[in-house]
Amino acid sequence: MSDNKSDCVFCRIVSDGEPAQVILENELSISILDINPLAQGHCLVIPRRHVAWWHELTAEETASLFTLARATAKRIMKVFSPEFVTMYARGRRIPHTHLFLIPTYKGDPTDRHFNALEGFQEQASALAGLRDRGALFLTADLLRKGKGKKGSES
């Protein structure tokens, strides 16, 4: 899908040009049911403004998005009683920020997926060098200075 707002399904939902099951909304964000749920109650929280990545939102939009995500997650917990609600942000396949809120139960596909990622993170030899104290210090120093690998401000 392109970055063109008219091609964006979430922009069409926000403008009422595409049907959606809206759960909650506020001035800057809405939460909707995902049409391809990983579990009953799986929701997406999206900003009303077309922004590909969550870190490109304004501070006000970020607060709105996460406030609505929290309220939606509380509803999910109350209605479906999962162990917890998994949250992660995307924008790659559909270039409009969206937070996934997935009711998660021990051993379900979402739980197994993140357990596998955590296992990879903890055990992969390719990542072992990143845990080295010197590598951690260098990475932290780069982030603190806010400069990219080539020295440009990021």
XYZ file of C-alpha atoms in Angstrom:
154
model
C 0.000 0.000 0.000
C 1.330 3.467 -0.797
C 1.819 6.408 1.548
C -1.024 8.223 -0.243
C -3.753 9.064 2.282
C -6.502 8.208 -0.209
C -5.066 4.691 -0.440
C -4.893 4.314 3.347
C -7.592 2.103 4.832
C -7.170 3.739 8.248
C -7.632 7.231 6.791
C -10.803 6.003 5.106
C -12.018 4.574 8.440
C -11.275 7.869 10.223
C -13.237 9.797 7.569
C -16.149 7.298 7.684
C -15.353 6.167 4.146
C -14.711 2.589 5.267
C -16.771 0.600 7.784
C -15.227 -0.333 11.109
C -16.316 -1.440 14.558
C -15.284 1.585 16.618
C -14.809 0.715 20.283
C -13.647 4.022 21.781
C -12.525 7.354 20.411
C -11.241 10.743 21.416
C -10.364 13.913 19.547
C -7.077 12.582 18.095
C -7.399 8.775 18.072
C -9.832 5.879 17.654
C -9.793 2.218 18.672
C -11.386 -0.336 16.381
C -11.726 -4.090 16.193
C -9.093 -5.696 13.957
C -10.772 -7.382 10.954
C -8.138 -10.154 11.092
C -8.072 -10.823 14.837
C -5.523 -13.005 16.568
C -7.966 -13.361 19.489
C -11.503 -12.273 20.296
C -11.349 -8.603 21.268
C -8.150 -7.850 19.285
C -8.213 -4.084 18.684
C -6.177 -1.496 16.838
C -5.674 2.040 18.106
C -4.918 4.561 15.389
C -4.306 8.303 15.239
C -6.807 10.286 13.209
C -3.943 12.007 11.368
C -2.049 9.984 8.756
C 1.378 9.305 10.310
C 3.380 6.235 9.350
C 5.400 5.742 12.548
C 4.347 6.305 16.153
C 7.573 8.171 16.947
C 6.604 10.800 14.333
C 3.398 11.712 16.193
C 3.195 14.977 18.125
C 3.417 14.745 21.906
C -0.316 15.459 22.084
C -1.108 12.702 19.562
C 1.145 10.257 21.415
C -0.600 10.992 24.710
C -3.988 10.595 23.029
C -3.028 7.314 21.369
C -1.645 5.718 24.527
C -4.451 7.049 26.744
C -6.979 5.471 24.391
C -4.907 2.266 24.206
C -4.953 2.025 28.005
C -8.722 2.587 28.178
C -9.280 0.004 25.424
C -6.990 -2.520 27.140
C -8.932 -2.074 30.391
C -12.143 -2.862 28.501
C -10.519 -5.944 26.952
C -9.387 -7.110 30.417
C -12.854 -6.565 31.882
C -14.788 -8.249 29.068
C -12.497 -11.149 28.080
C -10.328 -11.679 31.208
C -7.098 -12.539 29.373
C -3.869 -12.985 31.321
C -2.749 -9.634 29.872
C -3.097 -7.477 26.748
C -0.138 -7.540 24.368
C 0.605 -4.188 22.767
C 2.913 -3.395 19.898
C 3.137 -0.677 17.256
C 3.301 -1.119 13.502
C 3.133 0.950 10.362
C 5.050 -1.076 7.797
C 2.388 -3.023 5.878
C -0.176 -0.266 6.282
C 1.851 2.959 6.617
C -0.394 4.554 9.236
C 0.589 4.127 12.882
C -1.442 1.469 14.608
C -1.124 -0.074 18.045
C -2.154 -3.707 18.284
C -3.981 -4.629 21.501
C -4.314 -8.398 21.678
C -5.945 -10.291 24.537
C -3.269 -12.839 25.414
C -3.585 -16.145 27.206
C -0.812 -18.515 28.264
C 0.217 -20.692 25.314
C -1.902 -18.934 22.670
C -0.310 -17.919 19.333
C 0.582 -14.394 20.494
C 2.131 -15.702 23.717
C 4.121 -18.325 21.791
C 5.274 -15.745 19.220
C 6.664 -13.348 21.828
C 8.132 -16.198 23.877
C 9.984 -17.306 20.720
C 11.279 -13.774 20.148
C 12.428 -13.550 23.760
C 14.145 -16.928 23.423
C 15.936 -15.725 20.308
C 16.916 -12.520 22.069
C 18.351 -14.419 25.032
C 20.106 -17.240 23.176
C 21.174 -16.209 19.682
C 24.944 -16.209 19.257
C 24.599 -13.491 16.595
C 23.318 -11.151 19.314
C 25.847 -12.167 21.967
C 28.270 -9.406 20.994
C 25.608 -6.792 21.654
C 25.594 -7.800 25.349
C 29.322 -7.113 25.741
C 29.843 -4.252 28.222
C 31.994 -2.346 25.725
C 29.366 -2.693 22.989
C 26.626 -1.584 25.398
C 28.696 1.451 26.422
C 29.316 2.399 22.779
C 25.636 2.008 21.873
C 24.520 4.066 24.874
C 27.081 6.763 24.033
C 25.812 6.970 20.423
C 22.216 7.288 21.628
C 23.069 9.897 24.267
C 24.878 12.046 21.688
C 21.998 11.607 19.244
C 24.274 11.190 16.260
C 23.954 8.531 13.560
C 26.778 6.162 12.695
C 27.987 8.632 10.046
C 27.999 11.535 12.518
C 24.803 13.217 11.350
C 22.188 14.382 13.837
C 19.291 11.927 13.988
